């Protein structure tokens, strides 16, 4: 639809991008339906440029909805909410995480994930299996051809709290040290010895995007809901908390040694 509208207007991709204010690369992906997250403001700009009527405008916004629905996560509607976290992660160029209680989802092993959901005492065996499958699928973004930069600050308590038996936990910890050697992954442990710190109120995630027009998004979870924020003031607060936690944490090299020591200390 978008390509047809542009061609009917007589504009090239470059001209349409310049007139609408939509980045050329983004417009090209929108036209080929290869963009998984489409900005409503971009669609409105294109609608004004092409002078479309209400029915066409509504059709353009349906395209945006369909782009989200067609993502791999649409197969896991029983696990993820519509427009949930994976739809943002797949487009992010830089993901920063602070995790206080558990190993971050993108770094978990299947056995560890299983232990997390078993500990909740609220999931059937089939439900747990679905969560494990979905989580492993999410992790594929870190090993794709052009992966995002990923930086995680993990509180020491997450390393000390077992998920599953000792062998499963040891496997998880050694997996962390392996992931930490990847060029696009940085993992830091915030040890108990650091004392109180700026991020002690809870876990959160910050996602940045390569397109300048896409706002940075902050994400946090509560027992009953998820929270997405993107106002400048809120993002600055998240950014400051993450940076202060990172500054107080061990370096990546120190973290690898620290995690190895914790793994070796586990008893069967």
PDB file of N, CA and C in Angstrom, residues 154-203:
ATOM      1  N   UNK A 154      24.014  -7.080  36.853  1.00  0.00           N
ATOM      2  CA  UNK A 154      23.263  -8.100  37.597  1.00  0.00           C
ATOM      3  C   UNK A 154      23.670  -8.055  39.061  1.00  0.00           C
ATOM      4  N   UNK A 155      22.708  -7.907  39.933  1.00  0.00           N
ATOM      5  CA  UNK A 155      23.002  -7.900  41.362  1.00  0.00           C
ATOM      6  C   UNK A 155      23.506  -9.274  41.803  1.00  0.00           C
ATOM      7  N   UNK A 156      24.414  -9.291  42.748  1.00  0.00           N
ATOM      8  CA  UNK A 156      24.978 -10.545  43.241  1.00  0.00           C
ATOM      9  C   UNK A 156      23.904 -11.500  43.748  1.00  0.00           C
ATOM     10  N   UNK A 157      22.815 -10.960  44.262  1.00  0.00           N
ATOM     11  CA  UNK A 157      21.758 -11.818  44.795  1.00  0.00           C
ATOM     12  C   UNK A 157      21.206 -12.755  43.730  1.00  0.00           C
ATOM     13  N   UNK A 158      21.192 -12.318  42.467  1.00  0.00           N
ATOM     14  CA  UNK A 158      20.706 -13.170  41.381  1.00  0.00           C
ATOM     15  C   UNK A 158      21.625 -14.370  41.168  1.00  0.00           C
ATOM     16  N   UNK A 159      22.904 -14.192  41.446  1.00  0.00           N
ATOM     17  CA  UNK A 159      23.854 -15.302  41.301  1.00  0.00           C
ATOM     18  C   UNK A 159      23.750 -16.286  42.456  1.00  0.00           C
ATOM     19  N   UNK A 160      23.398 -15.788  43.612  1.00  0.00           N
ATOM     20  CA  UNK A 160      23.366 -16.621  44.825  1.00  0.00           C
ATOM     21  C   UNK A 160      22.050 -17.391  44.959  1.00  0.00           C
ATOM     22  N   UNK A 161      20.983 -16.874  44.357  1.00  0.00           N
ATOM     23  CA  UNK A 161      19.679 -17.534  44.494  1.00  0.00           C
ATOM     24  C   UNK A 161      19.567 -18.649  43.471  1.00  0.00           C
ATOM     25  N   UNK A 162      19.462 -19.878  43.932  1.00  0.00           N
ATOM     26  CA  UNK A 162      19.423 -21.025  43.025  1.00  0.00           C
ATOM     27  C   UNK A 162      18.100 -21.123  42.275  1.00  0.00           C
ATOM     28  N   UNK A 163      18.213 -21.551  41.040  1.00  0.00           N
ATOM     29  CA  UNK A 163      17.055 -21.927  40.239  1.00  0.00           C
ATOM     30  C   UNK A 163      17.317 -23.349  39.775  1.00  0.00           C
ATOM     31  N   UNK A 164      16.551 -24.300  40.329  1.00  0.00           N
ATOM     32  CA  UNK A 164      16.842 -25.701  40.032  1.00  0.00           C
ATOM     33  C   UNK A 164      17.898 -26.248  40.963  1.00  0.00           C
ATOM     34  N   UNK A 165      18.517 -27.353  40.568  1.00  0.00           N
ATOM     35  CA  UNK A 165      19.540 -27.967  41.412  1.00  0.00           C
ATOM     36  C   UNK A 165      20.896 -27.312  41.186  1.00  0.00           C
ATOM     37  N   UNK A 166      21.883 -27.785  41.924  1.00  0.00           N
ATOM     38  CA  UNK A 166      23.214 -27.173  41.863  1.00  0.00           C
ATOM     39  C   UNK A 166      23.815 -27.247  40.465  1.00  0.00           C
ATOM     40  N   UNK A 167      23.614 -28.375  39.785  1.00  0.00           N
ATOM     41  CA  UNK A 167      24.185 -28.530  38.444  1.00  0.00           C
ATOM     42  C   UNK A 167      23.542 -27.568  37.453  1.00  0.00           C
ATOM     43  N   UNK A 168      22.229 -27.386  37.557  1.00  0.00           N
ATOM     44  CA  UNK A 168      21.544 -26.447  36.672  1.00  0.00           C
ATOM     45  C   UNK A 168      22.026 -25.021  36.914  1.00  0.00           C
ATOM     46  N   UNK A 169      22.234 -24.690  38.193  1.00  0.00           N
ATOM     47  CA  UNK A 169      22.699 -23.347  38.523  1.00  0.00           C
ATOM     48  C   UNK A 169      24.133 -23.138  38.068  1.00  0.00           C
ATOM     49  N   UNK A 170      24.944 -24.162  38.209  1.00  0.00           N
ATOM     50  CA  UNK A 170      26.330 -24.066  37.742  1.00  0.00           C
ATOM     51  C   UNK A 170      26.366 -23.867  36.226  1.00  0.00           C
ATOM     52  N   UNK A 171      25.514 -24.597  35.524  1.00  0.00           N
ATOM     53  CA  UNK A 171      25.416 -24.439  34.068  1.00  0.00           C
ATOM     54  C   UNK A 171      25.034 -23.005  33.707  1.00  0.00           C
ATOM     55  N   UNK A 172      24.090 -22.444  34.445  1.00  0.00           N
ATOM     56  CA  UNK A 172      23.659 -21.075  34.180  1.00  0.00           C
ATOM     57  C   UNK A 172      24.791 -20.074  34.402  1.00  0.00           C
ATOM     58  N   UNK A 173      25.512 -20.224  35.471  1.00  0.00           N
ATOM     59  CA  UNK A 173      26.596 -19.294  35.770  1.00  0.00           C
ATOM     60  C   UNK A 173      27.711 -19.377  34.727  1.00  0.00           C
ATOM     61  N   UNK A 174      28.040 -20.581  34.308  1.00  0.00           N
ATOM     62  CA  UNK A 174      29.080 -20.732  33.284  1.00  0.00           C
ATOM     63  C   UNK A 174      28.591 -20.198  31.936  1.00  0.00           C
ATOM     64  N   UNK A 175      27.292 -20.290  31.689  1.00  0.00           N
ATOM     65  CA  UNK A 175      26.726 -19.696  30.467  1.00  0.00           C
ATOM     66  C   UNK A 175      26.916 -18.182  30.488  1.00  0.00           C
ATOM     67  N   UNK A 176      26.761 -17.568  31.649  1.00  0.00           N
ATOM     68  CA  UNK A 176      27.001 -16.126  31.763  1.00  0.00           C
ATOM     69  C   UNK A 176      28.423 -15.768  31.364  1.00  0.00           C
ATOM     70  N   UNK A 177      29.391 -16.541  31.836  1.00  0.00           N
ATOM     71  CA  UNK A 177      30.793 -16.226  31.516  1.00  0.00           C
ATOM     72  C   UNK A 177      31.068 -16.397  30.025  1.00  0.00           C
ATOM     73  N   UNK A 178      30.388 -17.339  29.398  1.00  0.00           N
ATOM     74  CA  UNK A 178      30.541 -17.526  27.952  1.00  0.00           C
ATOM     75  C   UNK A 178      29.932 -16.351  27.198  1.00  0.00           C
ATOM     76  N   UNK A 179      28.741 -15.935  27.592  1.00  0.00           N
ATOM     77  CA  UNK A 179      28.078 -14.812  26.926  1.00  0.00           C
ATOM     78  C   UNK A 179      28.879 -13.531  27.092  1.00  0.00           C
ATOM     79  N   UNK A 180      29.546 -13.389  28.229  1.00  0.00           N
ATOM     80  CA  UNK A 180      30.303 -12.165  28.512  1.00  0.00           C
ATOM     81  C   UNK A 180      31.494 -11.990  27.578  1.00  0.00           C
ATOM     82  N   UNK A 181      31.900 -13.049  26.889  1.00  0.00           N
ATOM     83  CA  UNK A 181      33.036 -12.950  25.966  1.00  0.00           C
ATOM     84  C   UNK A 181      32.613 -12.524  24.564  1.00  0.00           C
ATOM     85  N   UNK A 182      31.308 -12.440  24.321  1.00  0.00           N
ATOM     86  CA  UNK A 182      30.842 -12.015  23.001  1.00  0.00           C
ATOM     87  C   UNK A 182      31.119 -10.527  22.806  1.00  0.00           C
ATOM     88  N   UNK A 183      31.459 -10.124  21.581  1.00  0.00           N
ATOM     89  CA  UNK A 183      31.807  -8.711  21.352  1.00  0.00           C
ATOM     90  C   UNK A 183      30.652  -7.733  21.560  1.00  0.00           C
ATOM     91  N   UNK A 184      29.419  -8.204  21.423  1.00  0.00           N
ATOM     92  CA  UNK A 184      28.266  -7.311  21.573  1.00  0.00           C
ATOM     93  C   UNK A 184      27.611  -7.406  22.942  1.00  0.00           C
ATOM     94  N   UNK A 185      28.208  -8.188  23.851  1.00  0.00           N
ATOM     95  CA  UNK A 185      27.617  -8.406  25.172  1.00  0.00           C
ATOM     96  C   UNK A 185      28.576  -7.984  26.275  1.00  0.00           C
ATOM     97  N   UNK A 186      28.094  -7.204  27.216  1.00  0.00           N
ATOM     98  CA  UNK A 186      28.874  -6.807  28.400  1.00  0.00           C
ATOM     99  C   UNK A 186      28.059  -7.151  29.636  1.00  0.00           C
ATOM    100  N   UNK A 187      28.650  -7.915  30.542  1.00  0.00           N
ATOM    101  CA  UNK A 187      27.960  -8.327  31.760  1.00  0.00           C
ATOM    102  C   UNK A 187      28.783  -7.891  32.969  1.00  0.00           C
ATOM    103  N   UNK A 188      28.129  -7.227  33.903  1.00  0.00           N
ATOM    104  CA  UNK A 188      28.780  -6.788  35.136  1.00  0.00           C
ATOM    105  C   UNK A 188      27.976  -7.263  36.336  1.00  0.00           C
ATOM    106  N   UNK A 189      28.676  -7.708  37.363  1.00  0.00           N
ATOM    107  CA  UNK A 189      28.018  -8.071  38.615  1.00  0.00           C
ATOM    108  C   UNK A 189      28.153  -6.920  39.599  1.00  0.00           C
ATOM    109  N   UNK A 190      27.040  -6.583  40.243  1.00  0.00           N
ATOM    110  CA  UNK A 190      27.050  -5.581  41.296  1.00  0.00           C
ATOM    111  C   UNK A 190      27.115  -6.334  42.627  1.00  0.00           C
ATOM    112  N   UNK A 191      28.290  -6.383  43.254  1.00  0.00           N
ATOM    113  CA  UNK A 191      28.463  -7.226  44.444  1.00  0.00           C
ATOM    114  C   UNK A 191      27.825  -6.626  45.692  1.00  0.00           C
ATOM    115  N   UNK A 192      27.568  -7.477  46.673  1.00  0.00           N
ATOM    116  CA  UNK A 192      27.017  -7.007  47.937  1.00  0.00           C
ATOM    117  C   UNK A 192      27.914  -5.945  48.561  1.00  0.00           C
ATOM    118  N   UNK A 193      29.216  -6.079  48.333  1.00  0.00           N
ATOM    119  CA  UNK A 193      30.179  -5.157  48.939  1.00  0.00           C
ATOM    120  C   UNK A 193      30.011  -3.724  48.448  1.00  0.00           C
ATOM    121  N   UNK A 194      29.272  -3.527  47.347  1.00  0.00           N
ATOM    122  CA  UNK A 194      29.052  -2.166  46.827  1.00  0.00           C
ATOM    123  C   UNK A 194      28.070  -1.394  47.699  1.00  0.00           C
ATOM    124  N   UNK A 195      27.350  -2.107  48.576  1.00  0.00           N
ATOM    125  CA  UNK A 195      26.397  -1.443  49.454  1.00  0.00           C
ATOM    126  C   UNK A 195      25.169  -0.951  48.711  1.00  0.00           C
ATOM    127  N   UNK A 196      24.509   0.064  49.266  1.00  0.00           N
ATOM    128  CA  UNK A 196      23.331   0.635  48.616  1.00  0.00           C
ATOM    129  C   UNK A 196      23.738   1.362  47.335  1.00  0.00           C
ATOM    130  N   UNK A 197      22.805   1.420  46.386  1.00  0.00           N
ATOM    131  CA  UNK A 197      23.140   2.021  45.097  1.00  0.00           C
ATOM    132  C   UNK A 197      21.899   2.652  44.468  1.00  0.00           C
ATOM    133  N   UNK A 198      22.090   3.340  43.352  1.00  0.00           N
ATOM    134  CA  UNK A 198      21.007   4.127  42.747  1.00  0.00           C
ATOM    135  C   UNK A 198      19.855   3.278  42.219  1.00  0.00           C
ATOM    136  N   UNK A 199      20.126   2.018  41.861  1.00  0.00           N
ATOM    137  CA  UNK A 199      19.093   1.185  41.237  1.00  0.00           C
ATOM    138  C   UNK A 199      18.446   0.210  42.211  1.00  0.00           C
ATOM    139  N   UNK A 200      18.512   0.514  43.501  1.00  0.00           N
ATOM    140  CA  UNK A 200      18.041  -0.474  44.479  1.00  0.00           C
ATOM    141  C   UNK A 200      16.518  -0.566  44.589  1.00  0.00           C
ATOM    142  N   UNK A 201      15.784   0.199  43.783  1.00  0.00           N
ATOM    143  CA  UNK A 201      14.330   0.143  43.855  1.00  0.00           C
ATOM    144  C   UNK A 201      13.725  -0.923  42.941  1.00  0.00           C
ATOM    145  N   UNK A 202      14.547  -1.556  42.093  1.00  0.00           N
ATOM    146  CA  UNK A 202      14.002  -2.629  41.266  1.00  0.00           C
ATOM    147  C   UNK A 202      14.630  -2.727  39.895  1.00  0.00           C
ATOM    148  N   UNK A 203      14.288  -3.809  39.199  1.00  0.00           N
ATOM    149  CA  UNK A 203      14.850  -4.110  37.887  1.00  0.00           C
ATOM    150  C   UNK A 203      14.210  -3.256  36.792  1.00  0.00           C
TER     151      UNK A 203
END
